[in-house]
Short mmCIF file of C-alpha atoms and ligand atoms in Angstrom, two decimals:
data_model
loop_
_atom_site.label_atom_id
_atom_site.label_comp_id
_atom_site.label_asym_id
_atom_site.label_seq_id
_atom_site.Cartn_x
_atom_site.Cartn_y
_atom_site.Cartn_z
CA MET A 1 13.72 -34.83 20.26
CA PRO A 2 17.20 -33.18 20.17
CA THR A 3 17.91 -30.52 22.31
CA ARG A 4 20.60 -27.59 21.50
CA ARG A 5 22.90 -29.05 23.82
CA THR A 6 22.68 -32.74 22.75
CA PHE A 7 22.81 -31.50 18.93
CA ILE A 8 26.07 -29.37 19.53
CA GLN A 9 27.41 -32.22 21.67
CA HIS A 10 26.64 -34.63 18.70
CA ALA A 11 27.85 -32.23 15.86
CA ALA A 12 30.78 -30.70 17.41
CA LEU A 13 33.51 -32.86 15.98
CA GLY A 14 32.05 -32.06 12.30
CA THR A 15 31.58 -28.24 12.84
CA ALA A 16 35.16 -27.76 14.38
CA ALA A 17 36.81 -29.59 11.71
CA LEU A 18 34.85 -27.51 9.10
CA ALA A 19 35.51 -24.39 10.80
CA ALA A 20 39.24 -25.07 11.02
CA THR A 21 39.66 -25.96 7.22
CA PRO A 22 40.82 -23.18 4.90
CA PHE A 23 38.94 -22.68 1.68
CA ALA A 24 41.79 -24.01 -0.34
CA SER A 25 42.15 -27.51 1.28
CA VAL A 26 38.25 -28.24 1.06
CA TYR A 27 38.91 -28.21 -2.56
CA ALA A 28 42.44 -29.67 -2.76
CA HIS A 29 41.21 -33.04 -4.04
CA THR A 30 39.82 -31.10 -7.00
CA SER A 31 42.95 -28.88 -7.76
CA ARG A 32 40.57 -26.50 -8.66
CA THR A 33 41.01 -22.80 -8.76
CA ARG A 34 38.20 -20.65 -7.83
CA ARG A 35 35.83 -19.54 -10.47
CA GLN A 36 33.56 -16.57 -10.44
CA LYS A 37 30.30 -18.28 -10.97
CA ILE A 38 29.31 -21.51 -8.89
CA GLY A 39 28.05 -24.34 -11.05
CA ILE A 40 24.83 -25.89 -9.77
CA ALA A 41 23.18 -29.26 -11.00
CA LEU A 42 19.61 -29.61 -10.37
CA VAL A 43 18.47 -32.87 -8.81
CA GLY A 44 14.82 -34.04 -9.88
CA LEU A 45 13.42 -31.71 -12.86
CA GLY A 46 9.79 -31.71 -11.73
CA TYR A 47 7.59 -28.50 -11.44
CA TYR A 48 9.70 -26.54 -9.28
CA SER A 49 13.04 -27.16 -10.93
CA ARG A 50 11.45 -26.38 -14.27
CA ASP A 51 9.04 -23.43 -13.66
CA LEU A 52 11.07 -21.53 -11.32
CA LEU A 53 14.73 -22.65 -10.61
CA ALA A 54 15.95 -23.09 -14.01
CA PRO A 55 14.45 -19.86 -15.07
CA ALA A 56 15.96 -18.02 -11.98
CA LEU A 57 19.50 -19.26 -12.68
CA GLN A 58 19.30 -17.63 -16.09
CA GLU A 59 19.12 -14.30 -13.91
CA CYS A 60 21.78 -15.35 -11.53
CA SER A 61 25.13 -13.44 -11.49
CA ASP A 62 26.87 -15.68 -8.75
CA CYS A 63 25.94 -19.33 -10.16
CA TYR A 64 24.78 -20.80 -13.42
CA LEU A 65 22.82 -24.15 -14.32
CA ALA A 66 25.76 -26.56 -14.81
CA GLY A 67 23.79 -29.84 -14.94
CA VAL A 68 20.90 -31.76 -14.37
CA VAL A 69 20.05 -35.15 -12.51
CA THR A 70 16.98 -37.05 -13.84
CA GLY A 71 15.74 -40.40 -14.22
CA THR A 72 13.93 -39.62 -17.50
CA PRO A 73 15.96 -39.49 -20.77
CA SER A 74 13.46 -37.52 -22.72
CA LYS A 75 14.05 -34.61 -19.92
CA ALA A 76 17.82 -35.01 -20.28
CA GLU A 77 17.52 -34.31 -24.16
CA GLU A 78 15.03 -31.46 -23.49
CA TRP A 79 17.35 -29.74 -20.75
CA MET A 80 20.44 -30.02 -22.74
CA ALA A 81 19.12 -28.41 -25.78
CA GLU A 82 17.06 -25.74 -23.79
CA TYR A 83 19.96 -24.85 -21.41
CA ASP A 84 23.00 -25.90 -23.50
CA ILE A 85 24.11 -28.17 -20.57
CA PRO A 86 27.00 -30.58 -22.00
CA GLU A 87 26.18 -34.37 -22.12
CA GLY A 88 29.04 -34.95 -19.62
CA ASN A 89 26.74 -32.79 -17.21
CA VAL A 90 23.82 -35.06 -17.27
CA TYR A 91 23.52 -37.88 -14.50
CA ASP A 92 20.53 -40.29 -13.64
CA TYR A 93 20.02 -41.38 -9.91
CA ASP A 94 22.36 -44.55 -10.73
CA SER A 95 25.23 -42.27 -12.03
CA TYR A 96 24.65 -39.70 -9.61
CA ASP A 97 27.55 -40.43 -7.09
CA GLN A 98 29.75 -39.81 -10.35
CA ILE A 99 29.41 -36.13 -9.77
CA ALA A 100 32.25 -36.34 -7.61
CA ASN A 101 34.54 -36.18 -10.84
CA ASN A 102 32.91 -33.30 -12.22
CA ASP A 103 34.74 -30.21 -11.41
CA ALA A 104 32.08 -28.19 -13.32
CA ILE A 105 29.63 -29.07 -10.62
CA ASP A 106 30.43 -27.16 -7.25
CA ALA A 107 26.84 -27.67 -5.54
CA VAL A 108 23.72 -29.79 -6.19
CA TYR A 109 20.20 -28.55 -5.49
CA VAL A 110 17.87 -31.14 -4.19
CA VAL A 111 14.69 -30.60 -5.58
CA LEU A 112 13.10 -34.16 -5.19
CA PRO A 113 9.83 -35.47 -3.22
CA ASN A 114 10.73 -34.84 0.37
CA ALA A 115 11.39 -38.44 1.32
CA LEU A 116 14.32 -38.77 -1.07
CA HIS A 117 15.92 -35.41 0.41
CA ALA A 118 18.29 -37.05 3.00
CA GLU A 119 19.69 -39.77 0.68
CA TYR A 120 20.57 -37.37 -2.29
CA THR A 121 22.10 -34.73 0.32
CA ILE A 122 24.15 -37.53 1.81
CA ARG A 123 25.26 -38.88 -1.49
CA ALA A 124 26.20 -35.30 -2.80
CA ALA A 125 28.21 -34.74 0.40
CA ASN A 126 29.98 -37.76 -0.10
CA ALA A 127 30.83 -36.88 -3.64
CA GLY A 128 32.26 -33.64 -2.14
CA LYS A 129 29.67 -31.36 -3.64
CA HIS A 130 28.11 -28.51 -1.46
CA VAL A 131 24.04 -29.04 -1.07
CA ILE A 132 21.24 -26.76 -1.30
CA CYS A 133 18.23 -28.92 -0.27
CA GLU A 134 14.31 -27.97 -0.91
CA LYS A 135 12.00 -27.47 1.88
CA PRO A 136 11.29 -29.43 4.35
CA MET A 137 14.72 -30.66 5.00
CA ALA A 138 13.91 -34.12 5.37
CA MET A 139 11.32 -36.41 6.87
CA ASN A 140 12.34 -35.97 10.58
CA THR A 141 15.17 -34.48 12.64
CA ALA A 142 17.15 -37.78 12.73
CA GLU A 143 17.49 -37.54 8.97
CA CYS A 144 18.26 -33.84 9.35
CA ILE A 145 21.13 -34.98 11.64
CA GLN A 146 22.40 -37.45 9.30
CA MET A 147 22.46 -34.71 6.50
CA MET A 148 24.40 -32.26 8.66
CA ASP A 149 26.77 -34.86 9.60
CA ALA A 150 27.52 -35.95 6.06
CA CYS A 151 28.22 -32.50 5.13
CA ALA A 152 30.10 -31.47 8.01
CA LYS A 153 32.35 -34.75 7.63
CA ASN A 154 32.77 -34.02 3.76
CA LYS A 155 33.70 -30.38 4.47
CA VAL A 156 30.86 -29.01 2.27
CA LYS A 157 27.95 -26.45 2.98
CA LEU A 158 24.62 -27.22 3.41
CA SER A 159 21.63 -24.87 2.99
CA ILE A 160 17.86 -25.17 2.64
CA GLY A 161 15.69 -23.44 0.11
CA TYR A 162 13.93 -21.27 2.18
CA ARG A 163 13.39 -18.48 -0.40
CA MET A 164 11.45 -16.10 1.79
CA GLN A 165 14.49 -15.47 4.16
CA PHE A 166 16.12 -13.67 0.87
CA GLU A 167 13.08 -11.47 0.32
CA PRO A 168 13.15 -7.84 1.41
CA HIS A 169 9.51 -7.75 2.85
CA THR A 170 10.40 -10.83 4.79
CA GLN A 171 13.88 -9.69 5.87
CA ALA A 172 11.90 -6.38 7.14
CA VAL A 173 9.48 -8.35 9.35
CA MET A 174 12.21 -10.73 10.70
CA ALA A 175 13.98 -7.32 11.91
CA MET A 176 10.57 -5.97 13.20
CA GLY A 177 10.07 -9.04 15.47
CA GLN A 178 13.73 -9.93 16.32
CA GLU A 179 14.77 -6.39 17.18
CA GLN A 180 11.50 -5.85 18.93
CA GLN A 181 10.87 -2.53 16.83
CA PHE A 182 7.39 -2.47 18.15
CA GLY A 183 8.07 -4.03 21.66
CA PRO A 184 7.85 -7.77 22.08
CA VAL A 185 5.91 -9.76 19.90
CA ARG A 186 2.96 -11.26 21.70
CA HIS A 187 0.95 -13.36 19.05
CA VAL A 188 1.41 -14.59 15.59
CA ILE A 189 -1.09 -15.91 13.15
CA ALA A 190 0.16 -17.29 9.87
CA VAL A 191 -1.83 -19.35 7.23
CA ALA A 192 -0.45 -21.04 4.15
CA GLY A 193 -2.34 -23.29 1.84
CA TYR A 194 -3.62 -24.28 -1.65
CA ARG A 195 -6.12 -26.83 -3.27
CA GLU A 196 -4.19 -29.80 -4.10
CA GLY A 197 -6.06 -31.57 -6.95
CA ARG A 198 -3.95 -34.40 -7.74
CA PRO A 199 -4.87 -37.50 -5.64
CA GLU A 200 -1.80 -39.61 -7.06
CA HIS A 201 0.66 -37.08 -6.51
CA TRP A 202 3.51 -37.74 -3.82
CA LYS A 203 2.16 -34.51 -1.98
CA THR A 204 -0.93 -36.70 -0.87
CA ASN A 205 1.34 -39.64 0.27
CA GLY A 206 2.57 -39.44 3.81
CA PRO A 207 5.42 -41.95 3.34
CA MET A 208 6.73 -39.91 0.38
CA GLY A 209 6.76 -36.81 2.31
CA GLY A 210 3.16 -35.41 1.61
CA GLY A 211 0.79 -33.78 3.75
CA ALA A 212 -0.26 -30.02 4.58
CA MET A 213 2.33 -29.78 7.27
CA MET A 214 5.40 -30.95 5.24
CA ASP A 215 4.49 -29.03 2.23
CA MET A 216 3.01 -25.35 3.31
CA GLY A 217 3.12 -25.84 6.84
CA VAL A 218 6.74 -25.06 6.88
CA TYR A 219 5.78 -21.59 5.81
CA PRO A 220 3.76 -20.38 8.82
CA LEU A 221 6.10 -22.17 11.18
CA GLN A 222 9.05 -20.70 9.72
CA GLY A 223 7.14 -17.08 9.87
CA ALA A 224 6.51 -17.80 13.68
CA ARG A 225 9.93 -18.77 14.47
CA TYR A 226 11.52 -15.99 12.13
CA VAL A 227 9.33 -13.13 13.63
CA LEU A 228 9.81 -14.22 17.10
CA GLY A 229 13.52 -15.39 16.96
CA GLU A 230 12.91 -18.28 19.55
CA GLU A 231 12.05 -21.76 19.45
CA PRO A 232 8.86 -23.46 20.46
CA ILE A 233 8.47 -25.28 23.96
CA ARG A 234 5.14 -26.51 23.56
CA VAL A 235 3.16 -27.74 20.46
CA MET A 236 -0.42 -28.82 20.15
CA ALA A 237 -1.79 -29.50 16.81
CA GLN A 238 -5.00 -30.91 15.02
CA THR A 239 -5.84 -32.20 11.59
CA THR A 240 -9.14 -32.06 9.70
CA TYR A 241 -10.33 -33.59 6.38
CA GLN A 242 -12.33 -31.93 3.76
CA ARG A 243 -11.80 -34.63 1.08
CA PRO A 244 -11.14 -37.80 3.55
CA GLU A 245 -11.27 -40.01 0.46
CA MET A 246 -8.24 -38.40 -0.94
CA PHE A 247 -6.31 -37.99 2.39
CA GLU A 248 -7.47 -39.97 5.43
CA GLY A 249 -4.81 -42.57 6.16
CA ARG A 250 -2.26 -41.04 3.73
CA ALA A 251 -1.44 -37.60 4.66
CA ASP A 252 -2.75 -34.55 6.70
CA GLU A 253 -5.09 -32.12 4.60
CA THR A 254 -5.73 -29.56 6.82
CA THR A 255 -3.45 -28.96 10.14
CA MET A 256 -3.79 -26.51 12.77
CA VAL A 257 -0.99 -25.79 15.32
CA GLN A 258 -0.86 -23.90 18.55
CA LEU A 259 2.91 -22.93 19.68
CA GLU A 260 4.15 -21.33 22.83
CA PHE A 261 7.36 -19.87 23.22
CA PRO A 262 9.82 -19.25 26.25
CA SER A 263 8.93 -15.40 26.37
CA GLY A 264 5.09 -16.09 26.49
CA ALA A 265 4.60 -15.35 22.87
CA VAL A 266 1.96 -17.80 21.20
CA ALA A 267 1.38 -18.46 17.61
CA GLN A 268 -1.73 -20.07 15.62
CA LEU A 269 -0.90 -21.80 12.49
CA THR A 270 -2.94 -23.11 9.77
CA THR A 271 -1.96 -25.12 6.91
CA SER A 272 -3.99 -26.81 4.09
CA LEU A 273 -3.81 -28.77 0.98
CA GLY A 274 -7.65 -28.32 0.47
CA PHE A 275 -7.95 -24.62 0.91
CA GLY A 276 -6.02 -21.35 -0.04
CA GLY A 277 -4.63 -18.99 2.57
CA ASN A 278 -1.63 -16.79 2.64
CA TYR A 279 -0.84 -14.42 5.30
CA LEU A 280 1.19 -13.60 8.12
CA LYS A 281 0.15 -11.26 11.35
CA ALA A 282 1.98 -10.51 14.49
CA ARG A 283 0.84 -8.33 17.25
CA ALA A 284 3.33 -6.77 19.53
CA GLN A 285 3.06 -4.72 22.63
CA GLN A 286 3.27 -1.53 21.14
CA GLY A 287 2.14 -2.06 17.39
CA TRP A 288 1.45 -4.55 14.66
CA PHE A 289 2.73 -5.83 11.34
CA GLU A 290 1.66 -8.00 8.55
CA LEU A 291 2.42 -9.39 5.26
CA GLU A 292 -0.33 -10.77 2.73
CA PRO A 293 0.72 -12.58 0.77
CA PHE A 294 3.78 -13.80 2.71
CA SER A 295 4.85 -16.93 0.93
CA SER A 296 3.99 -16.47 -2.74
CA TYR A 297 6.78 -16.23 -5.16
CA GLY A 298 5.97 -12.52 -5.75
CA GLY A 299 3.79 -9.95 -4.70
CA ILE A 300 4.75 -9.84 -1.15
CA THR A 301 2.85 -6.80 0.62
CA GLY A 302 2.89 -5.79 3.99
CA ARG A 303 1.72 -2.93 6.63
CA SER A 304 2.43 -2.09 10.05
CA SER A 305 0.91 0.12 12.59
CA ASP A 306 3.65 2.73 11.32
CA GLY A 307 2.72 2.48 7.60
CA PRO A 308 3.34 0.38 4.35
CA ILE A 309 6.25 -2.13 4.37
CA ASP A 310 7.29 -1.58 0.55
CA PHE A 311 10.46 -2.82 -0.84
CA PRO A 312 10.98 -3.59 -4.80
CA ALA A 313 10.16 -6.77 -6.10
CA VAL A 314 12.88 -9.48 -6.41
CA ASN A 315 13.15 -12.73 -8.48
CA GLN A 316 13.37 -14.64 -4.84
CA GLN A 317 14.85 -17.94 -6.19
CA ALA A 318 17.57 -15.77 -8.01
CA VAL A 319 18.38 -13.81 -5.01
CA GLN A 320 18.50 -16.93 -2.85
CA MET A 321 20.78 -18.95 -4.96
CA ASP A 322 23.00 -16.14 -5.75
CA ASP A 323 23.49 -15.62 -1.87
CA GLN A 324 24.17 -19.32 -1.53
CA ALA A 325 26.77 -19.25 -4.27
CA ARG A 326 28.43 -16.29 -2.62
CA SER A 327 28.56 -17.98 0.61
CA ILE A 328 30.08 -20.85 -1.39
CA ARG A 329 32.66 -19.44 -3.44
CA ASP A 330 33.59 -17.12 -0.38
CA ASP A 331 33.60 -19.66 2.20
CA GLN A 332 31.23 -17.75 4.31
CA PRO A 333 28.40 -19.17 6.37
CA MET A 334 25.10 -19.76 4.54
CA ARG A 335 22.36 -17.44 5.44
CA VAL A 336 19.95 -20.47 6.02
CA PRO A 337 22.03 -23.31 7.08
CA GLY A 338 20.85 -27.07 7.90
CA LEU A 339 20.33 -26.05 11.42
CA GLU A 340 17.42 -24.11 10.43
CA GLY A 341 15.75 -26.88 8.65
CA LEU A 342 16.18 -29.26 11.47
CA LEU A 343 14.71 -26.66 13.75
CA ASP A 344 11.66 -26.94 11.67
CA MET A 345 11.51 -30.61 11.66
CA ARG A 346 11.84 -30.44 15.47
CA VAL A 347 8.74 -28.87 15.62
CA VAL A 348 7.11 -30.78 12.66
CA ASP A 349 7.84 -34.02 14.48
CA ALA A 350 6.12 -32.76 17.57
CA VAL A 351 3.23 -31.54 15.40
CA TYR A 352 2.73 -35.28 14.06
CA ALA A 353 3.18 -36.47 17.66
CA SER A 354 0.53 -34.25 18.98
CA ILE A 355 -1.87 -35.06 16.36
CA ALA A 356 -1.48 -38.97 16.93
CA SER A 357 -1.77 -38.52 20.65
CA GLY A 358 -4.28 -36.09 21.09
CA ASN A 359 -2.15 -34.06 23.56
CA ALA A 360 0.30 -31.35 23.55
CA VAL A 361 4.23 -32.22 23.14
CA GLU A 362 6.59 -30.25 25.43
CA LEU A 363 9.76 -29.54 23.82
CA ASP A 364 13.00 -28.86 25.89
CA PRO A 365 14.30 -25.44 25.45
CA TRP A 366 16.42 -24.89 22.77
CA SER A 367 19.03 -22.33 24.44
P1 LIG B 1 7.35 -32.66 -8.65
O1 LIG B 1 6.52 -33.80 -8.18
O2 LIG B 1 6.67 -31.75 -9.64
O3 LIG B 1 8.97 -32.87 -8.83
C1 LIG B 1 9.57 -33.88 -8.59
C2 LIG B 1 10.59 -34.57 -9.17
O4 LIG B 1 11.25 -35.59 -8.70
C3 LIG B 1 9.91 -35.18 -10.48
O5 LIG B 1 10.93 -34.55 -11.60
C4 LIG B 1 10.04 -36.66 -10.33
O6 LIG B 1 10.28 -37.23 -11.80
C5 LIG B 1 11.35 -36.64 -9.60
N1 LIG B 1 11.33 -38.05 -8.78
C6 LIG B 1 12.54 -38.82 -8.61
N2 LIG B 1 12.28 -39.82 -7.84
C7 LIG B 1 10.68 -39.92 -7.67
C8 LIG B 1 10.10 -40.78 -6.90
N3 LIG B 1 10.41 -41.99 -6.29
N4 LIG B 1 8.63 -40.27 -6.54
C9 LIG B 1 8.12 -39.22 -7.30
N5 LIG B 1 9.02 -38.42 -8.11
C10 LIG B 1 10.34 -38.62 -8.00
O7 LIG B 1 7.45 -31.93 -7.12
P2 LIG B 1 7.99 -30.23 -6.82
O8 LIG B 1 6.52 -29.54 -6.67
O9 LIG B 1 8.94 -29.92 -7.99
O10 LIG B 1 8.69 -30.55 -5.43
C11 LIG B 1 10.11 -30.95 -5.38
C12 LIG B 1 10.64 -30.46 -4.13
O11 LIG B 1 10.69 -28.87 -4.07
C13 LIG B 1 9.66 -30.72 -2.81
O12 LIG B 1 10.66 -30.99 -1.87
C14 LIG B 1 8.97 -29.38 -2.48
O13 LIG B 1 8.56 -29.37 -1.20
C15 LIG B 1 9.87 -28.34 -2.97
N6 LIG B 1 9.03 -27.30 -3.54
C16 LIG B 1 9.58 -25.99 -2.83
C17 LIG B 1 9.18 -24.84 -3.27
C18 LIG B 1 9.47 -23.42 -2.85
O14 LIG B 1 8.75 -22.47 -3.04
N7 LIG B 1 10.48 -23.35 -2.06
C19 LIG B 1 7.74 -25.15 -4.27
C20 LIG B 1 7.62 -26.12 -4.99
C21 LIG B 1 8.39 -27.25 -4.48
#
């Protein structure tokens, strides 16, 4: 497991080089001037790209759908027609690296099965493109480090598609917890699940990145981490199967995790591909706050011991991609950088190690 110290030593060269590089020289090889809107190519045209990201890109003000990467020629035709994408901005998985020669595409958004995130992030970085990568960042921390190294080496930005961190109710509970508005938070409970009914889908296939912890589990894990603003030091986890014929030996169906934090706070997380659930509750020393739902695409609602947590609804994917596009355009740090994905995967690695051994896994303090 990487610690903060070993990670920083490992990444120091790349990060320092990136920080010292002015915006203009990052782009020197493309001899391009700044454009107002960042061109994004979606990589993988499955459910999330089709139903959420592409429609959201139509609402974005700082980025637009410039291209697509797909292995299915019929999808390429449909998307070109529907979104007015020129043929020259359409790639398949073999021609993907040629995206390096396309000035219209500033960034790729990797929306592939989780086992492919590292490969397609690294190839994009080597092609000189900024990367937004869907959650979970990768299969393990080793892959996360390779992805961050590739982006640092190529002087491109990396962000993870954690849309909740761009959502106002979520930002409010992050502030309540991290700024200790109700005193120190002592206990977090978070649940995220749905009933997956597709036995052949990659989400039920561990080696492809399937399983409850990898899929929905990162939402309660994020919730505990962003409410507390600290990294766990002890992880204990168990898995159960409601449908062993579909999951056992393939991927975790329902996983329960107990986390202990340096402050003494504890968190209980439950995630499932067998049943639904969607809430986050935090108990602090002088009060409490909660969101239910806390990870849906819309309708996030909350309350605290002081009253309702109430903000206007936003298109989460649109505000996320606009924020990421502005960071790219203005050469500012990403709100949700690759490190955020790595810190989740460090815990996910420990969750699976704990399930395998039946014992708690100790993590070195991160700071
Ligand atoms: P999906 O199965 O619907 O789409 C995956 C796409 O990848 C398909 O178009 C498929 O053809 C393509 N693909 C390429 N190579 C493949 C291979 N070897 N095996 C299988 N498919 C292959 O999946 P999805 O639900 O769109 O999820 C894609 C990513 O987006 C995942 O990382 C997932 O965790 C993430 N996601 C995030 C959110 C969110 O709210 N942030 C929501 C849904 C999915």
